[in-house]
Amino acid sequence: QIQSFGNLSSYREIYLDTFQRIGHKPDLVVFGFANTALQDFAERSPSANTSEILRRNLEYTAGKWNKPVYRQHELSRMGVQVLELQNGKHIWFIDNEYGDRAVELYRALQEHGAKKVVVLGTAGSLNPKFKLGEIVSPEKFLGSGSETFSNQFPSAVRKSGTLVHVDSPSLESQRWLRSQISRGADLVDVELQKIATEARRQNSSLSGYLVISDELNSPHPVDYTLWSESHREQSKRALRPIINHHLREA
């Protein structure tokens, strides 16, 4: 006998409830690398509030890893860091969500009325020319079968490579790797390709960038867990002009 307890809620409903409690419609949403983006903004635009922004950011970072208590759903500790500028515009910084949850978050943001969404994620490299720590905005997205579509979304960097989706990194076997390379894939991720497909369907706002976090097609594969501090600093330096570009536009 199997029994289920509690109530079922969709991710989209939970996201929308969070956004509606905030109230306003954001002028810009930075989705992924939220702490890096917010810290960079505070350091780049010092003000009387900079130390307070950084202090609260550290408090948020420390608290977000606390596991929900029994009977709380997994998004119960979801946080949105909201920055209000002197011109009255609002910027939201949201941590990355995984896989299908990321698509539901994007849908909820569009339904709530977000004006611009910038996705900062990570990807695996299937092509040796894409190196660990580099920033890429894909030129093409590879769907199921032989379907591909071009990246028509605005980008602060030159677009390069073809991105394919995988439901989970645990599926990335050597056989899978060979099959995706034969299809023309250069990069793989679990979020951006699906978000881009949804944005294309809705004809809505999106700019997407990926930090190369692991090199799959290498004699000595390296992934994010083995990054050196220099790799992390390299990715931060590469993200900074992208973040600044979109903040200026906001």
Short mmCIF file of C-alpha atoms in Angstrom, two decimals:
data_model
loop_
_atom_site.label_atom_id
_atom_site.label_comp_id
_atom_site.label_asym_id
_atom_site.label_seq_id
_atom_site.Cartn_x
_atom_site.Cartn_y
_atom_site.Cartn_z
CA GLN A 1 0.00 0.00 0.00
CA ILE A 2 1.32 3.43 -0.97
CA GLN A 3 0.08 6.65 0.58
CA SER A 4 0.89 10.21 -0.48
CA PHE A 5 0.73 13.17 1.89
CA GLY A 6 0.61 16.91 1.26
CA ASN A 7 -0.60 19.06 -1.61
CA LEU A 8 0.63 19.23 -5.16
CA SER A 9 1.58 22.62 -6.64
CA SER A 10 3.09 23.39 -10.02
CA TYR A 11 6.46 25.12 -10.18
CA ARG A 12 4.88 27.86 -12.28
CA GLU A 13 2.26 28.57 -9.60
CA ILE A 14 4.92 28.76 -6.89
CA TYR A 15 7.07 31.11 -8.95
CA LEU A 16 4.09 33.33 -9.82
CA ASP A 17 3.05 33.50 -6.17
CA THR A 18 6.57 34.67 -5.24
CA PHE A 19 6.60 37.29 -8.00
CA GLN A 20 3.11 38.56 -7.16
CA ARG A 21 4.12 39.04 -3.52
CA ILE A 22 7.02 41.21 -4.70
CA GLY A 23 4.47 43.20 -6.69
CA HIS A 24 6.22 45.22 -9.40
CA LYS A 25 7.27 44.03 -12.85
CA PRO A 26 11.06 43.90 -13.19
CA ASP A 27 12.86 45.87 -15.89
CA LEU A 28 15.63 43.27 -15.96
CA VAL A 29 15.97 39.74 -14.57
CA VAL A 30 19.44 38.21 -14.20
CA PHE A 31 18.80 34.48 -13.93
CA GLY A 32 21.82 32.41 -12.86
CA PHE A 33 25.14 33.49 -11.27
CA ALA A 34 22.95 35.82 -9.22
CA ASN A 35 25.45 36.44 -6.43
CA THR A 36 28.30 37.06 -8.88
CA ALA A 37 26.16 39.54 -10.82
CA LEU A 38 24.92 41.41 -7.75
CA GLN A 39 28.37 41.62 -6.16
CA ASP A 40 29.82 42.90 -9.42
CA PHE A 41 27.12 45.56 -9.66
CA ALA A 42 27.73 46.72 -6.09
CA GLU A 43 31.50 46.88 -6.59
CA ARG A 44 31.21 48.59 -9.98
CA SER A 45 28.73 51.22 -8.77
CA PRO A 46 29.82 52.03 -5.21
CA SER A 47 27.35 54.01 -3.14
CA ALA A 48 26.37 54.58 0.45
CA ASN A 49 24.40 51.33 0.25
CA THR A 50 27.17 49.13 -1.18
CA SER A 51 28.28 47.58 2.13
CA GLU A 52 24.65 46.90 3.06
CA ILE A 53 23.96 45.26 -0.31
CA LEU A 54 27.00 43.01 0.04
CA ARG A 55 26.14 42.15 3.67
CA ARG A 56 22.61 41.11 2.75
CA ASN A 57 23.93 39.18 -0.23
CA LEU A 58 26.22 37.17 2.06
CA GLU A 59 23.33 36.51 4.45
CA TYR A 60 21.16 35.32 1.58
CA THR A 61 23.94 33.08 0.24
CA ALA A 62 24.46 31.49 3.66
CA GLY A 63 20.74 30.87 4.16
CA LYS A 64 19.78 29.53 0.76
CA TRP A 65 21.56 26.20 1.36
CA ASN A 66 19.41 25.41 4.42
CA LYS A 67 17.22 22.47 3.55
CA PRO A 68 13.43 22.96 3.81
CA VAL A 69 11.90 21.43 6.93
CA TYR A 70 9.49 18.52 6.72
CA ARG A 71 6.23 19.41 4.90
CA GLN A 72 7.87 22.33 3.08
CA HIS A 73 8.21 22.03 -0.69
CA GLU A 74 11.65 22.30 -2.28
CA LEU A 75 11.10 25.91 -3.43
CA SER A 76 9.97 27.16 -0.03
CA ARG A 77 13.30 28.93 0.50
CA MET A 78 13.45 30.39 -3.00
CA GLY A 79 14.77 33.94 -2.92
CA VAL A 80 14.72 36.87 -5.30
CA GLN A 81 17.23 39.65 -4.62
CA VAL A 82 15.65 42.93 -5.74
CA LEU A 83 17.63 46.05 -6.55
CA GLU A 84 15.81 49.36 -7.02
CA LEU A 85 17.77 51.99 -8.92
CA GLN A 86 17.55 55.77 -8.48
CA ASN A 87 15.59 56.01 -11.72
CA GLY A 88 12.90 53.77 -10.23
CA LYS A 89 13.77 50.70 -12.29
CA HIS A 90 13.97 47.29 -10.67
CA ILE A 91 16.48 44.51 -11.29
CA TRP A 92 15.88 40.99 -10.02
CA PHE A 93 18.72 38.54 -9.34
CA ILE A 94 17.56 34.91 -9.23
CA ASP A 95 19.62 31.77 -8.70
CA ASN A 96 19.70 29.24 -11.49
CA GLU A 97 17.01 26.57 -11.59
CA TYR A 98 17.63 23.11 -12.96
CA GLY A 99 16.21 21.59 -16.15
CA ASP A 100 12.45 21.81 -16.59
CA ARG A 101 12.16 24.04 -13.52
CA ALA A 102 14.13 26.69 -15.42
CA VAL A 103 11.57 26.65 -18.24
CA GLU A 104 8.70 26.99 -15.75
CA LEU A 105 10.52 29.92 -14.13
CA TYR A 106 10.94 31.61 -17.51
CA ARG A 107 7.25 31.09 -18.31
CA ALA A 108 6.27 32.57 -14.95
CA LEU A 109 8.53 35.60 -15.51
CA GLN A 110 6.91 36.24 -18.89
CA GLU A 111 3.43 35.85 -17.44
CA HIS A 112 4.31 38.25 -14.63
CA GLY A 113 5.49 40.85 -17.14
CA ALA A 114 9.31 40.84 -16.90
CA LYS A 115 10.67 43.17 -19.59
CA LYS A 116 14.11 41.60 -20.17
CA VAL A 117 15.56 38.26 -19.08
CA VAL A 118 19.28 37.41 -19.14
CA VAL A 119 20.19 33.76 -18.51
CA LEU A 120 23.71 33.02 -17.21
CA GLY A 121 24.30 29.28 -17.14
CA THR A 122 26.91 26.59 -17.63
CA ALA A 123 27.56 24.16 -20.47
CA GLY A 124 29.73 21.21 -21.33
CA SER A 125 32.08 21.48 -24.29
CA LEU A 126 31.86 18.77 -26.97
CA ASN A 127 34.25 20.66 -29.24
CA PRO A 128 37.87 21.16 -28.12
CA LYS A 129 37.83 24.77 -29.34
CA PHE A 130 35.55 25.71 -26.41
CA LYS A 131 37.74 25.81 -23.31
CA LEU A 132 37.01 25.64 -19.60
CA GLY A 133 35.94 29.00 -18.15
CA GLU A 134 35.10 30.64 -21.50
CA ILE A 135 31.77 32.44 -22.07
CA VAL A 136 29.67 31.42 -25.06
CA SER A 137 26.41 32.62 -26.58
CA PRO A 138 25.31 29.80 -28.89
CA GLU A 139 24.89 30.54 -32.58
CA LYS A 140 22.39 27.71 -33.09
CA PHE A 141 20.15 25.46 -31.03
CA LEU A 142 19.82 21.78 -31.93
CA GLY A 143 16.42 20.25 -31.23
CA SER A 144 15.15 16.71 -31.52
CA GLY A 145 16.04 14.93 -34.73
CA SER A 146 17.74 17.22 -37.23
CA GLU A 147 15.78 20.36 -36.30
CA THR A 148 17.90 23.43 -35.63
CA PHE A 149 17.11 27.10 -35.20
CA SER A 150 19.36 30.14 -35.13
CA ASN A 151 19.93 32.29 -32.08
CA GLN A 152 18.06 35.47 -33.05
CA PHE A 153 18.17 36.87 -29.51
CA PRO A 154 20.36 39.90 -28.69
CA SER A 155 23.83 39.13 -27.39
CA ALA A 156 26.69 41.14 -25.90
CA VAL A 157 29.25 38.72 -27.35
CA ARG A 158 29.86 37.09 -30.72
CA LYS A 159 27.67 34.01 -31.10
CA SER A 160 29.42 30.70 -31.66
CA GLY A 161 28.69 26.97 -31.59
CA THR A 162 25.62 24.74 -31.68
CA LEU A 163 23.92 23.89 -28.37
CA VAL A 164 22.06 20.65 -27.64
CA HIS A 165 19.90 19.81 -24.61
CA VAL A 166 20.30 16.87 -22.24
CA ASP A 167 17.85 16.03 -19.46
CA SER A 168 20.62 15.09 -17.04
CA PRO A 169 24.44 14.95 -17.13
CA SER A 170 24.12 11.31 -16.02
CA LEU A 171 23.01 10.53 -19.60
CA GLU A 172 26.28 11.80 -21.08
CA SER A 173 27.87 8.45 -21.91
CA GLN A 174 30.60 7.96 -24.50
CA ARG A 175 27.97 6.61 -26.89
CA TRP A 176 25.81 9.69 -26.31
CA LEU A 177 28.84 11.94 -26.83
CA ARG A 178 29.68 10.36 -30.19
CA SER A 179 26.07 10.61 -31.37
CA GLN A 180 25.78 14.32 -30.48
CA ILE A 181 29.10 15.19 -32.12
CA SER A 182 27.92 13.41 -35.28
CA ARG A 183 24.78 15.61 -35.21
CA GLY A 184 26.95 18.74 -35.17
CA ALA A 185 26.65 19.67 -31.48
CA ASP A 186 29.45 21.72 -29.92
CA LEU A 187 27.91 22.42 -26.51
CA VAL A 188 25.44 20.78 -24.13
CA ASP A 189 23.35 22.12 -21.26
CA VAL A 190 20.18 21.30 -19.34
CA GLU A 191 18.45 24.71 -19.33
CA LEU A 192 19.22 27.32 -21.99
CA GLN A 193 18.26 25.29 -25.06
CA LYS A 194 14.82 24.58 -23.59
CA ILE A 195 14.37 28.19 -22.44
CA ALA A 196 15.35 29.42 -25.91
CA THR A 197 12.80 27.06 -27.48
CA GLU A 198 10.11 28.49 -25.20
CA ALA A 199 11.19 32.11 -25.86
CA ARG A 200 11.08 31.45 -29.59
CA ARG A 201 7.58 29.98 -29.24
CA GLN A 202 6.40 33.03 -27.28
CA ASN A 203 8.44 35.52 -29.35
CA SER A 204 9.60 36.96 -26.03
CA SER A 205 12.70 38.56 -24.49
CA LEU A 206 15.85 36.54 -23.86
CA SER A 207 19.64 36.83 -23.88
CA GLY A 208 21.60 33.70 -22.95
CA TYR A 209 25.22 33.02 -22.06
CA LEU A 210 27.03 29.88 -20.91
CA VAL A 211 30.23 29.41 -18.94
CA ILE A 212 32.08 26.30 -20.16
CA SER A 213 32.11 24.23 -16.97
CA ASP A 214 33.46 20.93 -18.29
CA GLU A 215 35.25 19.52 -21.32
CA LEU A 216 33.63 16.24 -22.32
CA ASN A 217 35.54 15.53 -25.53
CA SER A 218 39.00 15.51 -23.99
CA PRO A 219 41.54 12.78 -23.14
CA HIS A 220 41.49 14.17 -19.60
CA PRO A 221 37.96 15.51 -18.96
CA VAL A 222 37.75 18.34 -16.44
CA ASP A 223 34.56 19.58 -14.83
CA TYR A 224 33.46 22.38 -12.54
CA THR A 225 34.23 20.39 -9.39
CA LEU A 226 37.90 20.38 -10.40
CA TRP A 227 38.09 24.08 -11.29
CA SER A 228 41.03 25.96 -9.94
CA GLU A 229 40.61 29.40 -8.40
CA SER A 230 42.11 30.88 -11.57
CA HIS A 231 39.33 29.25 -13.63
CA ARG A 232 36.71 30.78 -11.35
CA GLU A 233 38.30 34.21 -11.56
CA GLN A 234 38.53 33.87 -15.35
CA SER A 235 34.80 33.18 -15.62
CA LYS A 236 33.98 36.11 -13.34
CA ARG A 237 36.10 38.46 -15.44
CA ALA A 238 34.43 37.17 -18.60
CA LEU A 239 30.93 37.59 -17.13
CA ARG A 240 31.56 41.15 -15.93
CA PRO A 241 31.27 42.99 -19.30
CA ILE A 242 28.17 40.95 -20.16
CA ILE A 243 26.50 41.86 -16.88
CA ASN A 244 27.53 45.51 -17.28
CA HIS A 245 26.15 45.60 -20.84
CA HIS A 246 22.70 44.48 -19.79
CA LEU A 247 22.67 46.63 -16.65
CA ARG A 248 23.41 49.70 -18.79
CA GLU A 249 20.56 48.76 -21.12
CA ALA A 250 18.20 48.53 -18.15
#
